[in-house]
mmCIF file of N, CA and C in Angstrom:
data_model
loop_
_atom_site.group_PDB
_atom_site.id
_atom_site.type_symbol
_atom_site.label_atom_id
_atom_site.label_comp_id
_atom_site.label_asym_id
_atom_site.label_seq_id
_atom_site.Cartn_x
_atom_site.Cartn_y
_atom_site.Cartn_z
ATOM 1 N N MET H 98 82.917 190.440 263.325
ATOM 2 C CA MET H 98 81.675 190.744 262.669
ATOM 3 C C MET H 98 81.850 192.024 261.864
ATOM 4 N N LYS H 99 81.333 192.024 260.656
ATOM 5 C CA LYS H 99 81.382 193.216 259.808
ATOM 6 C C LYS H 99 80.008 193.855 259.771
ATOM 7 N N LEU H 100 79.998 195.187 259.821
ATOM 8 C CA LEU H 100 78.752 195.939 259.801
ATOM 9 C C LEU H 100 78.744 196.930 258.651
ATOM 10 N N ALA H 101 77.577 197.077 258.034
ATOM 11 C CA ALA H 101 77.374 198.073 256.988
ATOM 12 C C ALA H 101 76.192 198.938 257.392
ATOM 13 N N GLY H 102 76.180 200.158 256.895
ATOM 14 C CA GLY H 102 75.088 201.075 257.191
ATOM 15 C C GLY H 102 74.656 201.819 255.948
ATOM 16 N N VAL H 103 73.415 202.264 255.959
ATOM 17 C CA VAL H 103 72.860 203.057 254.865
ATOM 18 C C VAL H 103 72.338 204.350 255.459
ATOM 19 N N THR H 104 72.710 205.452 254.847
ATOM 20 C CA THR H 104 72.213 206.764 255.243
ATOM 21 C C THR H 104 71.545 207.392 254.035
ATOM 22 N N ILE H 105 70.293 207.782 254.187
ATOM 23 C CA ILE H 105 69.555 208.404 253.085
ATOM 24 C C ILE H 105 69.392 209.879 253.410
ATOM 25 N N LEU H 106 69.805 210.717 252.471
ATOM 26 C CA LEU H 106 69.798 212.162 252.675
ATOM 27 C C LEU H 106 68.812 212.839 251.730
ATOM 28 N N TYR H 107 68.267 213.938 252.186
ATOM 29 C CA TYR H 107 67.447 214.808 251.348
ATOM 30 C C TYR H 107 67.735 216.234 251.782
ATOM 31 N N TYR H 108 68.478 216.944 250.981
ATOM 32 C CA TYR H 108 68.942 218.294 251.292
ATOM 33 C C TYR H 108 69.540 218.354 252.705
ATOM 34 N N PRO H 109 70.643 217.646 252.920
ATOM 35 C CA PRO H 109 71.244 217.608 254.258
ATOM 36 C C PRO H 109 71.756 218.975 254.694
ATOM 37 N N ASP H 110 71.709 219.202 256.006
ATOM 38 C CA ASP H 110 72.231 220.458 256.536
ATOM 39 C C ASP H 110 73.732 220.328 256.777
ATOM 40 N N GLU H 111 74.340 221.382 257.257
ATOM 41 C CA GLU H 111 75.794 221.412 257.424
ATOM 42 C C GLU H 111 76.293 220.487 258.533
ATOM 43 N N ASP H 112 75.416 220.044 259.422
ATOM 44 C CA ASP H 112 75.818 219.145 260.505
ATOM 45 C C ASP H 112 75.882 217.680 260.078
ATOM 46 N N ILE H 113 75.535 217.384 258.840
ATOM 47 C CA ILE H 113 75.511 215.990 258.395
ATOM 48 C C ILE H 113 76.883 215.344 258.523
ATOM 49 N N PHE H 114 77.948 216.077 258.256
ATOM 50 C CA PHE H 114 79.289 215.503 258.334
ATOM 51 C C PHE H 114 79.620 215.099 259.770
ATOM 52 N N LYS H 115 79.222 215.927 260.714
ATOM 53 C CA LYS H 115 79.460 215.627 262.127
ATOM 54 C C LYS H 115 78.688 214.378 262.548
ATOM 55 N N ARG H 116 77.443 214.262 262.073
ATOM 56 C CA ARG H 116 76.629 213.102 262.439
ATOM 57 C C ARG H 116 77.176 211.824 261.800
ATOM 58 N N ILE H 117 77.566 211.894 260.530
ATOM 59 C CA ILE H 117 78.137 210.714 259.871
ATOM 60 C C ILE H 117 79.438 210.318 260.545
ATOM 61 N N ASP H 118 80.274 211.276 260.868
ATOM 62 C CA ASP H 118 81.546 210.978 261.534
ATOM 63 C C ASP H 118 81.335 210.348 262.914
ATOM 64 N N SER H 119 80.174 210.574 263.536
ATOM 65 C CA SER H 119 79.927 210.018 264.867
ATOM 66 C C SER H 119 79.705 208.507 264.831
ATOM 67 N N TYR H 120 79.164 207.971 263.740
ATOM 68 C CA TYR H 120 78.946 206.521 263.676
ATOM 69 C C TYR H 120 79.817 205.816 262.646
ATOM 70 N N ARG H 121 80.517 206.553 261.833
ATOM 71 C CA ARG H 121 81.364 205.966 260.789
ATOM 72 C C ARG H 121 82.424 204.999 261.339
ATOM 73 N N PRO H 122 83.083 205.256 262.465
ATOM 74 C CA PRO H 122 84.107 204.326 262.965
ATOM 75 C C PRO H 122 83.581 202.931 263.310
ATOM 76 N N TYR H 123 82.275 202.790 263.484
ATOM 77 C CA TYR H 123 81.696 201.505 263.870
ATOM 78 C C TYR H 123 81.286 200.647 262.671
ATOM 79 N N LEU H 124 81.431 201.184 261.463
ATOM 80 C CA LEU H 124 80.984 200.492 260.253
ATOM 81 C C LEU H 124 82.159 200.108 259.366
ATOM 82 N N ASN H 125 82.036 198.950 258.730
ATOM 83 C CA ASN H 125 83.024 198.553 257.739
ATOM 84 C C ASN H 125 82.697 199.133 256.378
ATOM 85 N N ARG H 126 81.431 199.390 256.148
ATOM 86 C CA ARG H 126 80.977 199.934 254.867
ATOM 87 C C ARG H 126 79.819 200.872 255.140
ATOM 88 N N LEU H 127 79.799 202.009 254.452
ATOM 89 C CA LEU H 127 78.707 202.965 254.577
ATOM 90 C C LEU H 127 78.245 203.346 253.181
ATOM 91 N N ILE H 128 76.958 203.244 252.952
ATOM 92 C CA ILE H 128 76.359 203.666 251.684
ATOM 93 C C ILE H 128 75.540 204.912 251.977
ATOM 94 N N ILE H 129 75.878 205.991 251.299
ATOM 95 C CA ILE H 129 75.156 207.256 251.450
ATOM 96 C C ILE H 129 74.361 207.473 250.179
ATOM 97 N N ILE H 130 73.052 207.594 250.322
ATOM 98 C CA ILE H 130 72.176 207.826 249.181
ATOM 99 C C ILE H 130 71.613 209.230 249.312
ATOM 100 N N ASP H 131 71.904 210.057 248.336
ATOM 101 C CA ASP H 131 71.455 211.453 248.353
ATOM 102 C C ASP H 131 70.271 211.598 247.409
ATOM 103 N N ASN H 132 69.087 211.826 247.960
ATOM 104 C CA ASN H 132 67.870 212.004 247.175
ATOM 105 C C ASN H 132 67.619 213.461 246.802
ATOM 106 N N SER H 133 68.565 214.342 247.066
ATOM 107 C CA SER H 133 68.396 215.768 246.747
ATOM 108 C C SER H 133 68.369 215.973 245.236
ATOM 109 N N ASP H 134 67.691 217.034 244.813
ATOM 110 C CA ASP H 134 67.575 217.342 243.386
ATOM 111 C C ASP H 134 68.823 217.995 242.810
ATOM 112 N N VAL H 135 69.714 218.448 243.659
ATOM 113 C CA VAL H 135 70.940 219.123 243.202
ATOM 114 C C VAL H 135 72.163 218.384 243.744
ATOM 115 N N PRO H 136 73.269 218.397 243.014
ATOM 116 C CA PRO H 136 74.485 217.719 243.485
ATOM 117 C C PRO H 136 75.035 218.347 244.759
ATOM 118 N N ASN H 137 75.772 217.558 245.507
ATOM 119 C CA ASN H 137 76.389 218.029 246.743
ATOM 120 C C ASN H 137 77.892 217.757 246.654
ATOM 121 N N PRO H 138 78.635 218.611 245.935
ATOM 122 C CA PRO H 138 80.071 218.356 245.733
ATOM 123 C C PRO H 138 80.876 218.367 247.032
ATOM 124 N N GLU H 139 80.438 219.105 248.035
ATOM 125 C CA GLU H 139 81.155 219.154 249.309
ATOM 126 C C GLU H 139 81.198 217.769 249.957
ATOM 127 N N MET H 140 80.094 217.031 249.853
ATOM 128 C CA MET H 140 80.046 215.699 250.431
ATOM 129 C C MET H 140 81.011 214.759 249.699
ATOM 130 N N TYR H 141 81.051 214.869 248.382
ATOM 131 C CA TYR H 141 81.955 214.015 247.613
ATOM 132 C C TYR H 141 83.406 214.300 247.971
ATOM 133 N N LEU H 142 83.748 215.563 248.086
ATOM 134 C CA LEU H 142 85.123 215.919 248.432
ATOM 135 C C LEU H 142 85.499 215.414 249.822
ATOM 136 N N LYS H 143 84.559 215.475 250.750
ATOM 137 C CA LYS H 143 84.842 215.048 252.124
ATOM 138 C C LYS H 143 85.091 213.539 252.210
ATOM 139 N N PHE H 144 84.304 212.754 251.483
ATOM 140 C CA PHE H 144 84.352 211.305 251.644
ATOM 141 C C PHE H 144 85.035 210.560 250.505
ATOM 142 N N GLN H 145 85.534 211.247 249.493
ATOM 143 C CA GLN H 145 86.085 210.565 248.322
ATOM 144 C C GLN H 145 87.308 209.703 248.639
ATOM 145 N N LYS H 146 88.047 210.027 249.673
ATOM 146 C CA LYS H 146 89.253 209.272 250.008
ATOM 147 C C LYS H 146 88.962 207.987 250.768
ATOM 148 N N ASP H 147 87.772 207.868 251.316
ATOM 149 C CA ASP H 147 87.408 206.692 252.098
ATOM 150 C C ASP H 147 86.843 205.622 251.159
ATOM 151 N N LYS H 148 87.604 204.553 250.956
ATOM 152 C CA LYS H 148 87.196 203.490 250.034
ATOM 153 C C LYS H 148 85.984 202.715 250.542
ATOM 154 N N ASN H 149 85.675 202.836 251.810
ATOM 155 C CA ASN H 149 84.566 202.087 252.393
ATOM 156 C C ASN H 149 83.253 202.854 252.396
ATOM 157 N N ILE H 150 83.248 204.024 251.758
ATOM 158 C CA ILE H 150 82.019 204.802 251.644
ATOM 159 C C ILE H 150 81.630 204.869 250.177
ATOM 160 N N LEU H 151 80.403 204.495 249.889
ATOM 161 C CA LEU H 151 79.845 204.587 248.543
ATOM 162 C C LEU H 151 78.764 205.655 248.569
ATOM 163 N N ILE H 152 78.875 206.639 247.669
ATOM 164 C CA ILE H 152 77.881 207.701 247.590
ATOM 165 C C ILE H 152 77.084 207.513 246.303
ATOM 166 N N ILE H 153 75.778 207.433 246.448
ATOM 167 C CA ILE H 153 74.875 207.316 245.302
ATOM 168 C C ILE H 153 74.050 208.583 245.253
ATOM 169 N N GLN H 154 74.102 209.247 244.128
ATOM 170 C CA GLN H 154 73.350 210.490 243.976
ATOM 171 C C GLN H 154 72.224 210.255 242.977
ATOM 172 N N ASN H 155 70.982 210.416 243.432
ATOM 173 C CA ASN H 155 69.822 210.158 242.582
ATOM 174 C C ASN H 155 69.421 211.352 241.730
ATOM 175 N N LEU H 156 69.631 212.539 242.248
ATOM 176 C CA LEU H 156 69.162 213.779 241.626
ATOM 177 C C LEU H 156 67.643 213.827 241.499
ATOM 178 N N LYS H 157 66.966 213.026 242.323
ATOM 179 C CA LYS H 157 65.507 213.101 242.443
ATOM 180 C C LYS H 157 65.115 212.402 243.734
ATOM 181 N N ASN H 158 63.979 212.768 244.279
ATOM 182 C CA ASN H 158 63.517 212.186 245.533
ATOM 183 C C ASN H 158 62.660 210.971 245.222
ATOM 184 N N GLU H 159 63.208 209.795 245.485
ATOM 185 C CA GLU H 159 62.459 208.557 245.260
ATOM 186 C C GLU H 159 61.912 207.995 246.570
ATOM 187 N N GLY H 160 62.152 208.688 247.654
ATOM 188 C CA GLY H 160 61.625 208.268 248.941
ATOM 189 C C GLY H 160 62.543 207.248 249.625
ATOM 190 N N ILE H 161 62.348 207.098 250.918
ATOM 191 C CA ILE H 161 63.186 206.207 251.718
ATOM 192 C C ILE H 161 62.937 204.749 251.365
ATOM 193 N N ALA H 162 61.684 204.337 251.288
ATOM 194 C CA ALA H 162 61.353 202.926 251.055
ATOM 195 C C ALA H 162 61.942 202.430 249.736
ATOM 196 N N ASN H 163 61.837 203.217 248.698
ATOM 197 C CA ASN H 163 62.360 202.812 247.390
ATOM 198 C C ASN H 163 63.873 202.611 247.457
ATOM 199 N N ARG H 164 64.568 203.506 248.122
ATOM 200 C CA ARG H 164 66.033 203.411 248.184
ATOM 201 C C ARG H 164 66.473 202.261 249.074
ATOM 202 N N LEU H 165 65.775 201.978 250.159
ATOM 203 C CA LEU H 165 66.170 200.873 251.032
ATOM 204 C C LEU H 165 65.905 199.515 250.370
ATOM 205 N N ASN H 166 64.914 199.464 249.518
ATOM 206 C CA ASN H 166 64.655 198.203 248.798
ATOM 207 C C ASN H 166 65.737 197.988 247.774
#
């Protein structure tokens, strides 16, 4: 069975990497949607090597419901 997950962020704190790493091994694909108004280059650098993680940066807060749809 293959599993995918979606994580929606809004100005994530520094512990976000630890939390993502805690469930990342259980997923075949992870989509991270960043609704923050400013770019987060640290997140891109951390996850850029993982082909199974897709990062979408909105640069605006569209809310959780809009992004999950």
